[in-house]
Amino acid sequence: MTTAFDWESVQKTSLLRDSLPGELAPYTLSSGEGQRHHLGDWHVTTMARHTDTGGEFSLYRIAAPGGSGSPHLSVPGHSFVHVVEGEVTLTFGGRPHRLIGGDSASIPAGVAFSLAGRATNNSLFFYSTEEWLHRLVSEVGESTGSHIFPRNPTSAVSELLRSELVDGYGVTIHDGGESMGGGIDADRLGNHLPDGEVPFVNAAGHGDRFETFEQMNAYPVRARNTGGRFFAMDTRGAKAPYIPLHFHKEHSENFLCLGGRVRLHANGEEVVLTPGDFLHAPAGTIHSFSLAANNTHMLGLLTPPVFEPFFEYMNDPTEEYVHVEGGEPHFPAEGFAKAQAELDLVVVGPPPQS
Amino acid sequence: MTTAFDWESVQKTSLLRDSLPGELAPYTLSSGEGQRHHLGDWHVTTMARHTDTGGEFSLYRIAAPGGSGSPHLSVPGHSFVHVVEGEVTLTFGGRPHRLIGGDSASIPAGVAFSLAGRATNNSLFFYSTEEWLHRLVSEVGESTGSHIFPRNPTSAVSELLRSELVDGYGVTIHDGGESMGGGIDADRLGNHLPDGEVPFVNAAGHGDRFETFEQMNAYPVRARNTGGRFFAMDTRGAKAPYIPLHFHKEHSENFLCLGGRVRLHANGEEVVLTPGDFLHAPAGTIHSFSLAANNTHMLGLLTPPVFEPFFEYMNDPTEEYVHVEGGEPHFPAEGFAKAQAELDLVVVGPPPQS
């Protein structure tokens, strides 16, 4: 459940590094850091829990060996999957989908699905509005210092999740339905994300697309798909300077670096994210970011989704799939003024000096 | 052609950053840096030329949009392909192969092949013992400051390479044979790289595998596959400290970071490589490296391949596919002594302090 953010307290909280705060606070995790568990032959890193996010979401890195898959299951809350490495088969509605790095999927509460790894090393980010998976790995999984799945697991995740242990997490196991590999390519949705709360997959680079100077901003999932709980923004672009320091009162902003480097300021401290690194900026955090390497790629997860119009104010809709480098730099001042007037945006200073 | 390395001069040369030296010297390139050209609808970044490597090799990052492919062609020298992002269809011998991130391929001189991009963003590293591609992009391509393929190319790479312009680079265009997408999965070669100089593809994590404490070292291509010109080493592992400072007199060592972070020392300077970054350490360079992030992944390209036995001396053969974290640290002192006695290895100091 979402409660109002105590943004004034957050603003006075120092950035925490490489551990979960256990309270609503800005924090950053280097790739692989978080609470780690073996769950059968899977490796699950809890990167955010409800207690860290004011009840907004939980976040995980799941790593799975080839040939390892979950049973078909339905779970509480809305789930969003972004594949990082390898090939993952995601099955729902009787169809296996083949997802590779950059492909994503949106799965509403109660929709039965299964996930299986196909390459030697498969990893994905799993975002949930609930935290059934954190409770499951904490109670059924095995706590580990390792950052990789076990070589000799005591059981497969498929067996583990089918056992009676999954009772009590709101998870329902469905007989059959799962596929252990292959499937159709991720759908290339172009600019046509579904209208409602239905399950879908979206190929890397697709989704509702908007562009600005040297930058492509695509929504791989929008508020209309998540029952108004969150949206995601997939940004690819050339090197770009810091934007003005600002904060939000009503929503938290979460950054996952997928490629290149993202420089971030959070409550006066600077962090450089490289692929796999994460930063949680809850409401109140005074922050800014810059794209600090060629072809930087980052995923933003914003919850609740009150800020979704910002990217439409600041960008132009486009049918293109990649950004362009070069041309005259321009700042969409009119869109920015509109965002300041209408949206959850408080500008507090010029772009920080890196 | 390979000439003896003037390793004593190299040892006195400072590390160059983000530009090609134009002579045999240690240098590093951040992801995307190098000499950039549009080649039809492809984007080619020359990361090393013969003049930078003592004639040993040239290296490129090729980025291609979906639906863009080369004609079927045979080229001078041995080629090695490592896919970074998206999905690439590599066709040879009448069979299209589907390569995703981490998959690689070895293509001997004269074997006809074609490459096509299938996802929205596709990129790969292309290593060649010759430099036909550098000459081709310099003369036929369009120099650009951009780090991404053009949105409105003047021609497709397929048309450009079919035109008369390719005469004179030792490239032969073969009618038909290419495939624009799909294909069979990359072969999972296990520990069974082919014996000879034949074309093959190797799925991520496969190849001839050896392991040591918290580290998996796999050869995706060996000297026996490249006519004795070079070999590659795919390393995945947990965080690991610097190894002793050392240099080589007879071979150059090249580092591509594929995941996590690699810290390197080169002639007294420290560099941190993140994914896509490159460092060339020609013979003479006093260097060391450490794996500086969880699940770091790097590709080494060593030429000529006199150092290939080192990884067998320092590791144990394994049928496993992933490293294990934990256990007692151990240094293979016996193997290291053997390497110092028999191989091209001069240790000059303890591990550097980072």
XYZ file of C-alpha atoms in Angstrom:
708
model
C 0.000 0.000 0.000
C 1.161 3.468 -0.792
C 1.288 6.099 1.901
C 2.179 9.768 1.499
C 5.929 10.234 1.277
C 7.637 12.082 4.110
C 9.742 13.924 1.572
C 11.114 16.459 4.019
C 12.788 13.737 6.089
C 14.150 12.039 2.975
C 15.719 15.299 1.876
C 17.831 15.347 5.045
C 18.966 11.727 4.662
C 22.435 10.930 3.343
C 22.808 8.570 0.425
C 23.480 5.018 1.586
C 25.790 2.822 -0.497
C 25.663 -0.918 -1.110
C 23.137 -1.865 1.520
C 19.379 -1.711 1.922
C 18.329 1.131 4.240
C 15.368 -0.561 5.925
C 13.542 2.761 5.766
C 12.570 5.230 3.069
C 15.938 6.740 2.110
C 18.058 7.357 -0.985
C 20.469 4.493 -1.634
C 22.577 3.002 -4.373
C 23.659 -0.578 -5.049
C 26.598 -1.668 -7.177
C 25.758 -4.494 -9.554
C 25.285 -7.686 -7.551
C 24.784 -5.985 -4.186
C 21.628 -6.426 -2.122
C 20.272 -9.344 -0.099
C 21.247 -12.545 -1.844
C 19.587 -15.937 -1.764
C 19.810 -19.173 -3.632
C 16.282 -20.246 -4.559
C 16.825 -23.779 -5.816
C 19.081 -23.369 -8.850
C 18.247 -19.667 -9.169
C 20.108 -16.769 -7.595
C 17.887 -13.938 -6.388
C 19.251 -10.576 -5.231
C 16.707 -8.439 -3.422
C 17.541 -4.859 -4.421
C 14.518 -3.145 -2.830
C 11.810 -4.163 -0.360
C 8.622 -2.422 0.706
C 10.403 -1.216 3.818
C 13.000 0.533 1.619
C 10.477 2.077 -0.773
C 7.570 3.211 1.386
C 5.569 0.212 0.194
C 5.783 1.243 -3.454
C 7.670 -1.716 -4.899
C 10.255 -4.438 -4.552
C 13.067 -5.096 -7.040
C 15.243 -8.135 -7.776
C 18.012 -9.377 -9.984
C 17.273 -12.992 -10.902
C 20.070 -15.121 -12.392
C 19.289 -18.558 -13.740
C 21.286 -21.276 -15.477
C 20.138 -22.697 -18.795
C 17.382 -25.285 -18.522
C 16.072 -23.920 -15.240
C 12.561 -22.571 -15.042
C 9.738 -21.760 -12.702
C 6.456 -23.604 -12.760
C 3.499 -21.729 -14.183
C 2.404 -19.402 -11.402
C 0.256 -16.388 -10.690
C 1.439 -13.868 -8.135
C 0.212 -10.819 -6.230
C 0.833 -7.355 -7.649
C 1.946 -6.094 -11.020
C 5.255 -7.497 -12.319
C 7.669 -5.970 -14.820
C 10.579 -7.948 -16.274
C 13.628 -6.528 -18.070
C 16.068 -9.090 -19.460
C 19.759 -8.223 -19.115
C 21.743 -11.218 -20.331
C 21.212 -14.506 -22.097
C 17.854 -15.720 -23.324
C 14.770 -16.072 -21.181
C 11.574 -17.862 -22.127
C 8.536 -16.114 -20.671
C 5.295 -18.016 -21.118
C 1.777 -16.721 -20.579
C -1.579 -17.310 -22.220
C -0.256 -20.520 -23.748
C 2.535 -18.787 -25.703
C 6.244 -18.952 -24.952
C 8.101 -15.705 -25.734
C 11.842 -15.588 -26.322
C 13.378 -12.536 -24.581
C 16.982 -11.396 -25.002
C 18.883 -8.471 -23.507
C 16.802 -5.282 -23.546
C 13.458 -7.026 -24.079
C 10.849 -6.519 -21.367
C 7.449 -7.745 -20.244
C 4.531 -6.468 -18.202
C 2.447 -8.975 -16.219
C -0.678 -7.847 -14.337
C -1.619 -9.360 -10.972
C -3.057 -12.843 -11.215
C -1.923 -13.607 -14.779
C -0.260 -17.035 -14.821
C 3.271 -16.996 -16.235
C 6.538 -18.890 -16.105
C 10.174 -17.879 -16.604
C 12.991 -20.133 -17.800
C 16.661 -19.551 -18.618
C 17.977 -20.857 -21.912
C 21.572 -19.606 -22.361
C 24.423 -20.513 -20.006
C 24.074 -17.271 -18.035
C 20.671 -15.618 -17.895
C 19.784 -12.611 -15.807
C 16.892 -10.193 -15.532
C 15.509 -7.436 -13.350
C 12.162 -8.238 -11.764
C 10.075 -5.338 -10.438
C 6.947 -5.970 -8.401
C 4.422 -3.680 -6.738
C 4.219 -6.356 -4.015
C 6.994 -8.254 -2.259
C 5.939 -11.894 -2.352
C 9.302 -12.823 -3.870
C 11.286 -11.196 -1.094
C 9.257 -13.047 1.520
C 9.589 -16.270 -0.440
C 13.380 -16.124 -0.830
C 13.819 -15.018 2.787
C 11.890 -17.989 4.119
C 12.377 -20.698 1.504
C 15.683 -19.642 -0.063
C 19.177 -20.054 1.303
C 21.013 -16.884 2.274
C 24.334 -16.627 0.427
C 27.325 -14.360 0.016
C 27.675 -15.529 -3.587
C 26.659 -13.364 -6.549
C 26.001 -16.273 -8.904
C 23.655 -19.247 -8.980
C 24.855 -22.423 -7.262
C 26.750 -25.086 -9.161
C 25.252 -27.931 -7.142
C 21.806 -26.771 -5.998
C 19.928 -28.864 -3.458
C 16.867 -28.633 -5.687
C 15.645 -27.017 -8.888
C 13.539 -23.885 -8.547
C 10.728 -25.725 -10.329
C 10.590 -28.387 -7.603
C 11.085 -25.906 -4.799
C 8.219 -23.688 -5.936
C 5.943 -26.686 -6.472
C 6.462 -27.867 -2.903
C 4.088 -26.907 -0.119
C 6.505 -24.157 0.894
C 4.971 -21.647 -1.479
C 1.736 -21.575 0.496
C 1.183 -18.272 2.184
C 2.814 -15.918 -0.300
C -0.277 -15.372 -2.395
C 1.327 -17.428 -5.159
C -0.731 -20.008 -7.022
C 0.981 -22.823 -8.904
C -0.788 -23.897 -12.086
C -0.242 -27.375 -13.462
C 1.458 -27.344 -16.848
C 1.614 -24.260 -19.026
C 5.314 -23.564 -18.620
C 7.850 -23.871 -21.438
C 11.539 -24.482 -20.839
C 12.912 -22.745 -23.901
C 12.419 -21.220 -27.300
C 9.236 -19.402 -28.200
C 8.321 -16.559 -30.477
C 10.365 -13.355 -30.644
C 9.430 -10.540 -28.291
C 6.641 -8.517 -29.887
C 7.763 -5.389 -31.693
C 5.123 -3.060 -30.404
C 6.362 0.040 -32.210
C 4.444 2.942 -30.675
C 1.555 0.720 -29.735
C 1.700 -0.373 -26.134
C -1.629 -1.966 -25.207
C -4.333 0.273 -23.801
C -5.103 -1.658 -20.668
C -3.866 -3.921 -17.949
C -3.006 -6.930 -20.092
C 0.164 -9.016 -20.203
C 2.570 -8.159 -23.015
C 6.183 -8.352 -24.084
C 8.015 -5.487 -25.759
C 11.178 -5.890 -27.831
C 14.211 -3.739 -27.005
C 13.880 -0.290 -28.576
C 10.117 -0.538 -28.997
C 7.328 0.996 -26.930
C 5.822 4.497 -26.968
C 8.692 6.656 -28.213
C 9.582 10.307 -27.762
C 12.818 12.037 -28.630
C 14.776 15.121 -27.794
C 18.256 16.376 -28.644
C 20.529 13.302 -28.993
C 18.207 11.179 -26.862
C 15.484 8.571 -27.366
C 12.979 8.072 -24.552
C 10.654 5.093 -24.843
C 7.971 3.914 -22.439
C 8.173 0.102 -22.252
C 5.225 0.132 -19.837
C 2.841 2.935 -18.855
C 0.478 3.731 -15.999
C -2.458 2.513 -18.080
C -0.822 -0.941 -18.154
C -0.074 -1.143 -14.422
C -3.373 -0.127 -12.859
C -1.897 3.297 -12.181
C 0.913 1.966 -10.007
C 4.079 2.885 -11.969
C 5.590 3.423 -15.396
C 9.021 2.812 -16.875
C 11.198 4.966 -19.125
C 13.923 3.483 -21.316
C 16.461 6.180 -22.206
C 19.254 5.876 -24.747
C 21.417 8.747 -25.726
C 24.705 10.467 -26.364
C 26.725 12.081 -23.592
C 24.611 14.798 -21.995
C 25.297 17.233 -19.156
C 23.528 17.274 -15.809
C 19.982 18.598 -15.735
C 18.987 21.155 -13.045
C 18.923 19.880 -9.451
C 15.365 19.072 -8.476
C 13.164 16.907 -6.323
C 9.709 15.397 -6.316
C 7.222 15.426 -3.442
C 4.894 12.674 -4.549
C 6.869 10.039 -6.414
C 10.106 8.120 -6.260
C 12.474 7.764 -9.178
C 14.605 4.678 -9.672
C 17.573 4.385 -11.995
C 19.036 1.181 -13.424
C 22.094 1.606 -15.631
C 21.922 -0.774 -18.605
C 24.806 0.533 -20.718
C 27.482 3.208 -20.614
C 27.634 5.373 -17.488
C 25.076 7.459 -15.633
C 26.311 10.169 -13.293
C 23.885 10.995 -10.532
C 23.666 13.506 -7.746
C 21.541 12.515 -4.751
C 21.293 14.765 -1.691
C 24.667 16.313 -2.424
C 26.635 13.170 -3.206
C 27.755 11.993 -6.609
C 27.510 8.401 -7.827
C 28.576 6.929 -11.162
C 26.375 4.034 -12.221
C 27.748 1.459 -14.654
C 25.710 -1.430 -16.047
C 23.812 -3.311 -13.358
C 24.074 -0.509 -10.783
C 20.933 0.913 -9.177
C 19.910 4.118 -7.434
C 16.687 4.706 -5.503
C 15.694 8.372 -5.183
C 12.547 8.477 -3.052
C 10.356 11.589 -3.010
C 12.330 14.424 -1.478
C 15.760 13.372 -2.755
C 17.452 16.353 -4.406
C 18.866 14.814 -7.529
C 20.104 15.219 -11.077
C 21.597 12.899 -13.655
C 23.798 13.061 -16.711
C 24.584 10.554 -19.440
C 28.331 10.221 -19.012
C 29.364 7.800 -21.778
C 28.663 7.296 -25.460
C 25.486 5.306 -26.079
C 24.387 5.341 -22.467
C 21.288 3.313 -21.723
C 19.230 3.511 -18.552
C 15.897 2.342 -17.274
C 13.822 4.554 -15.005
C 11.027 3.150 -12.854
C 8.776 5.889 -11.468
C 6.154 5.255 -8.832
C 3.416 6.335 -8.445
C 3.246 7.420 -12.100
C 2.315 11.064 -11.581
C 5.344 12.169 -13.618
C 4.472 10.247 -16.774
C 3.483 13.376 -18.799
C 6.932 14.930 -18.188
C 8.551 12.970 -21.009
C 5.838 14.041 -23.418
C 6.258 17.684 -22.398
C 10.032 17.513 -22.842
C 10.205 15.386 -26.008
C 8.622 15.054 -29.423
C 6.732 11.931 -30.446
C 8.638 9.915 -33.036
C 8.330 6.889 -35.268
C 12.123 6.468 -35.209
C 13.912 3.865 -33.082
C 17.320 5.364 -32.368
C 18.525 8.802 -31.376
C 20.563 11.020 -33.685
C 23.878 12.577 -32.698
C 24.757 16.081 -33.801
C 22.781 19.173 -34.684
C 22.044 22.178 -32.547
C 21.563 21.574 -28.827
C 18.180 22.773 -27.686
C 16.446 22.797 -24.330
C 12.651 22.444 -24.414
C 12.083 25.476 -22.178
C 8.349 25.621 -22.838
C 7.852 21.984 -21.895
C 9.991 22.443 -18.818
C 7.960 25.456 -17.694
C 4.763 23.470 -18.230
C 6.197 20.575 -16.211
C 7.146 22.926 -13.370
C 3.671 24.453 -13.399
C 1.655 21.250 -13.669
C 3.709 18.307 -12.465
C 5.416 17.039 -9.331
C 8.665 18.927 -9.946
C 10.516 21.360 -7.694
C 13.683 22.808 -9.211
C 16.174 23.833 -6.531
C 19.311 24.758 -8.432
C 21.339 24.751 -11.613
C 22.922 21.577 -12.952
C 25.565 20.391 -10.464
C 29.224 20.574 -11.404
C 30.481 17.011 -11.777
C 52.801 -9.134 -41.128
C 54.255 -9.566 -37.696
C 57.614 -8.074 -36.854
C 59.536 -8.419 -33.599
C 58.154 -6.081 -30.962
C 60.378 -3.241 -29.774
C 59.257 -3.922 -26.237
C 61.879 -1.713 -24.609
C 60.510 1.384 -26.361
C 56.932 0.440 -25.506
C 57.871 0.168 -21.856
C 58.894 3.837 -21.838
C 55.694 4.996 -23.550
C 52.906 6.606 -21.535
C 49.401 5.244 -21.811
C 47.344 7.159 -24.367
C 43.638 7.698 -23.712
C 40.749 7.861 -26.169
C 42.718 8.138 -29.379
C 44.630 5.792 -31.649
C 48.402 6.192 -31.203
C 49.488 5.636 -34.815
C 52.450 3.662 -33.493
C 52.955 0.649 -31.258
C 52.009 2.026 -27.833
C 49.721 1.203 -24.913
C 46.359 2.920 -25.221
C 42.825 2.728 -23.944
C 39.502 3.653 -25.532
C 36.261 4.365 -23.718
C 33.270 2.633 -25.248
C 32.451 4.286 -28.567
C 35.816 6.007 -29.009
C 38.059 5.362 -32.013
C 37.804 6.366 -35.669
C 34.160 6.399 -36.624
C 32.564 5.919 -40.023
C 29.139 5.351 -41.418
C 29.320 2.461 -43.883
C 25.927 2.587 -45.545
C 23.470 1.945 -42.719
C 26.186 0.479 -40.475
C 28.325 2.347 -37.979
C 31.922 1.148 -37.780
C 34.352 2.287 -35.080
C 37.969 1.417 -35.803
C 39.490 0.645 -32.400
C 42.882 -0.634 -33.626
C 44.769 -0.579 -36.930
C 47.948 -2.350 -38.007
C 49.867 0.853 -37.357
C 48.682 0.779 -33.721
C 49.400 -2.921 -33.171
C 52.671 -3.623 -34.954
C 50.746 -5.289 -37.760
C 49.209 -7.881 -35.463
C 45.526 -7.059 -35.841
C 42.764 -4.545 -36.354
C 39.660 -4.232 -34.169
C 36.220 -2.706 -34.710
C 32.895 -2.115 -33.079
C 30.163 -2.618 -35.672
C 26.652 -1.345 -34.914
C 23.809 -2.207 -37.258
C 20.074 -1.564 -37.296
C 17.620 -4.427 -37.644
C 17.160 -5.666 -41.203
C 20.587 -4.501 -42.325
C 23.103 -7.032 -43.527
C 26.238 -7.484 -45.562
C 26.309 -9.442 -48.774
C 27.995 -12.833 -48.621
C 31.700 -12.062 -48.751
C 35.099 -13.592 -48.198
C 37.853 -11.433 -46.747
C 41.598 -11.489 -46.096
C 42.886 -12.695 -42.736
C 41.293 -14.511 -39.851
C 38.171 -12.900 -38.362
C 36.725 -13.256 -34.868
C 33.284 -11.915 -33.956
C 31.928 -11.335 -30.452
C 28.313 -10.157 -30.239
C 27.570 -7.523 -27.588
C 23.957 -6.479 -28.030
C 20.875 -7.477 -29.949
C 20.719 -10.441 -32.290
C 23.035 -11.001 -35.217
C 22.569 -13.540 -37.982
C 25.921 -14.925 -39.131
C 25.700 -17.127 -42.203
C 28.393 -19.407 -43.588
C 28.422 -22.776 -45.326
C 24.767 -22.351 -46.191
C 23.624 -22.111 -42.545
C 22.393 -18.998 -40.766
C 23.395 -18.856 -37.083
C 21.558 -16.709 -34.551
C 24.038 -14.983 -32.205
C 23.064 -13.009 -29.106
C 25.179 -11.172 -26.528
C 28.218 -13.212 -25.505
C 28.106 -15.571 -28.485
C 31.156 -15.565 -30.761
C 32.402 -16.897 -34.077
C 35.710 -17.705 -35.723
C 36.021 -17.294 -39.500
C 39.226 -18.332 -41.300
C 40.556 -16.348 -44.259
C 38.632 -16.884 -47.457
C 35.520 -18.449 -45.899
C 32.442 -16.714 -47.308
C 30.149 -15.279 -44.638
C 27.540 -12.592 -44.086
C 26.418 -10.624 -41.031
C 22.974 -9.113 -40.462
C 21.360 -7.274 -37.557
C 17.952 -8.429 -36.382
C 17.052 -6.502 -33.209
C 16.609 -2.715 -33.101
C 20.149 -2.155 -31.814
C 22.801 -4.701 -32.725
C 26.488 -4.398 -31.967
C 29.522 -6.636 -32.096
C 33.296 -6.556 -31.847
C 35.083 -7.601 -35.026
C 38.746 -8.638 -34.746
C 40.823 -9.258 -37.857
C 44.447 -10.237 -38.402
C 44.290 -7.977 -41.483
C 42.860 -4.490 -41.873
C 40.735 -4.629 -45.009
C 37.788 -3.214 -43.075
C 39.714 -0.182 -41.867
C 40.833 0.588 -45.410
C 37.322 0.017 -46.693
C 35.603 2.331 -44.193
C 38.314 4.983 -44.616
C 37.855 5.118 -48.367
C 34.237 4.105 -48.922
C 32.655 5.098 -45.612
C 31.708 8.536 -44.380
C 33.693 9.909 -41.457
C 31.390 10.857 -38.581
C 31.456 12.207 -35.067
C 28.372 10.139 -34.238
C 28.545 6.965 -32.145
C 25.433 5.389 -33.633
C 24.315 4.262 -37.066
C 22.632 6.879 -39.265
C 18.890 7.331 -39.273
C 18.742 8.237 -42.952
C 21.662 6.443 -44.645
C 22.513 7.307 -48.228
C 22.640 3.591 -48.993
C 22.373 0.212 -47.290
C 25.620 -1.558 -46.464
C 24.480 -4.417 -48.699
C 24.305 -2.126 -51.743
C 27.471 -0.264 -50.830
C 29.531 -3.434 -50.514
C 28.094 -4.833 -53.729
C 29.169 -1.761 -55.686
C 32.461 -1.593 -57.524
C 33.937 0.285 -54.584
C 34.918 -2.887 -52.779
C 37.500 -3.757 -55.425
C 41.010 -3.559 -54.104
C 40.488 -4.612 -50.504
C 40.924 -8.314 -51.109
C 37.203 -8.766 -50.495
C 35.191 -11.029 -52.771
C 31.420 -10.654 -52.984
C 29.544 -13.905 -53.528
C 26.105 -13.859 -55.089
C 23.416 -15.056 -52.709
C 24.177 -17.045 -49.595
C 23.343 -14.348 -47.067
C 20.413 -14.522 -44.676
C 18.791 -11.456 -43.167
C 17.600 -12.978 -39.920
C 16.849 -15.969 -37.788
C 18.909 -19.129 -38.024
C 19.919 -21.881 -35.661
C 21.163 -21.165 -32.149
C 24.894 -20.675 -31.652
C 26.519 -24.089 -31.245
C 27.129 -25.128 -27.669
C 30.601 -26.475 -28.113
C 31.147 -27.451 -24.477
C 34.870 -28.203 -24.188
C 35.102 -29.144 -27.828
C 36.411 -26.310 -29.952
C 37.253 -27.680 -33.407
C 40.780 -28.961 -33.993
C 41.614 -26.939 -37.054
C 41.141 -23.775 -38.992
C 37.434 -24.131 -39.737
C 34.600 -21.653 -39.281
C 32.525 -22.123 -36.142
C 30.237 -20.353 -33.719
C 30.462 -20.777 -29.957
C 27.629 -19.988 -27.548
C 28.334 -17.703 -24.565
C 29.913 -19.665 -21.719
C 31.075 -22.505 -23.952
C 34.529 -23.258 -25.353
C 37.553 -24.952 -23.765
C 37.085 -24.235 -20.076
C 39.497 -23.955 -17.161
C 38.827 -22.647 -13.692
C 40.629 -21.279 -10.690
C 39.519 -19.707 -7.427
C 36.247 -17.842 -8.097
C 37.010 -17.543 -11.815
C 36.059 -19.301 -15.048
C 38.434 -18.965 -17.996
C 37.186 -20.240 -21.343
C 38.920 -20.187 -24.719
C 36.308 -19.226 -27.337
C 39.002 -19.569 -30.030
C 42.511 -21.035 -29.857
C 45.741 -20.800 -31.841
C 44.908 -24.053 -33.604
C 41.792 -22.359 -35.031
C 43.545 -19.190 -36.216
C 46.561 -20.549 -38.078
C 48.697 -19.684 -35.071
C 47.880 -15.972 -35.201
C 46.027 -15.338 -31.913
C 43.740 -16.781 -29.281
C 41.001 -15.354 -27.085
C 40.244 -15.819 -23.392
C 36.790 -15.213 -21.947
C 37.056 -14.578 -18.201
C 34.173 -14.379 -15.754
C 34.674 -14.104 -12.066
C 34.097 -12.595 -8.670
C 35.992 -9.550 -7.445
C 39.701 -10.384 -7.426
C 42.765 -8.353 -6.444
C 45.505 -7.222 -8.802
C 47.957 -9.859 -10.004
C 51.726 -9.119 -9.869
C 52.995 -6.410 -12.238
C 54.508 -8.036 -15.292
C 55.223 -7.652 -18.969
C 55.634 -9.744 -22.077
C 58.392 -9.454 -24.680
C 56.813 -11.337 -27.534
C 53.075 -10.801 -27.469
C 50.483 -8.123 -26.968
C 47.516 -8.467 -24.649
C 44.197 -6.784 -25.355
C 41.382 -6.321 -22.887
C 37.717 -5.730 -23.687
C 35.423 -5.257 -20.715
C 32.100 -7.035 -21.297
C 30.551 -6.782 -17.833
C 31.322 -5.342 -14.415
C 34.590 -3.423 -14.053
C 38.200 -4.258 -14.846
C 40.925 -2.262 -13.138
C 44.154 -2.134 -15.106
C 47.616 -0.791 -14.580
C 49.594 0.030 -17.723
C 53.058 1.601 -17.513
C 52.278 3.133 -14.141
C 48.816 4.504 -14.879
C 45.523 3.111 -13.684
C 42.438 2.718 -15.863
C 39.003 1.381 -14.940
C 37.305 -0.355 -17.845
C 33.526 -0.651 -17.869
C 31.557 -2.508 -20.534
C 32.657 -1.595 -24.057
C 35.989 -0.107 -22.953
C 39.244 -1.404 -24.458
C 42.912 -1.457 -23.503
C 45.802 -2.438 -25.772
C 48.945 -3.559 -23.917
C 51.593 -4.253 -26.548
C 54.677 -6.297 -25.674
C 56.708 -4.365 -23.136
C 53.790 -2.714 -21.333
C 54.160 -3.246 -17.593
C 50.667 -4.185 -16.581
C 48.331 -5.894 -14.164
C 44.584 -6.254 -13.866
C 41.964 -6.916 -11.247
C 38.295 -7.834 -11.444
C 36.748 -4.898 -9.636
C 33.012 -5.687 -9.617
C 30.782 -8.657 -8.917
C 30.376 -10.924 -11.942
C 32.997 -9.147 -14.005
C 33.334 -10.398 -17.564
C 36.208 -9.623 -19.898
C 37.562 -10.816 -23.202
C 41.297 -11.055 -23.772
C 42.769 -11.207 -27.271
C 46.424 -12.286 -27.233
C 48.627 -12.136 -30.285
C 50.771 -13.943 -31.297
C 49.423 -16.813 -29.177
C 52.634 -17.768 -27.368
C 50.926 -17.300 -24.004
C 48.100 -19.766 -24.602
C 49.471 -22.427 -22.182
C 49.460 -19.912 -19.300
C 45.766 -20.415 -18.595
C 46.215 -24.170 -18.472
C 49.151 -23.823 -16.076
C 47.184 -21.505 -13.800
C 43.789 -23.225 -13.915
C 42.200 -26.658 -13.731
C 40.240 -28.103 -16.634
C 36.518 -28.240 -15.893
C 33.254 -29.470 -17.304
C 31.398 -26.746 -15.375
C 30.097 -23.545 -16.993
C 30.126 -20.980 -14.211
C 32.574 -20.073 -11.480
C 31.886 -20.687 -7.806
C 32.158 -17.994 -5.152
C 33.539 -18.796 -1.735
C 35.984 -21.340 -0.379
C 39.633 -20.882 0.452
C 41.610 -18.490 -1.746
C 44.538 -20.245 -3.358
C 47.259 -19.083 -5.711
C 48.558 -21.685 -8.166
C 52.214 -21.071 -7.258
C 53.491 -24.129 -9.094
C 51.756 -23.160 -12.316
C 52.979 -19.597 -11.969
C 56.581 -20.761 -11.491
C 56.242 -22.973 -14.562
C 54.824 -20.056 -16.563
C 57.724 -17.825 -15.487
C 60.221 -20.515 -16.461
C 58.708 -21.515 -19.782
C 56.519 -18.728 -21.118
C 56.776 -15.120 -22.252
C 56.354 -13.662 -18.762
C 58.591 -11.243 -16.863
C 57.363 -10.378 -13.367
C 58.603 -6.970 -12.246
C 56.807 -6.312 -8.990
C 54.067 -7.145 -6.532
C 50.431 -6.411 -7.284
C 49.950 -2.637 -7.553
C 47.968 -0.812 -4.885
C 44.784 0.420 -6.497
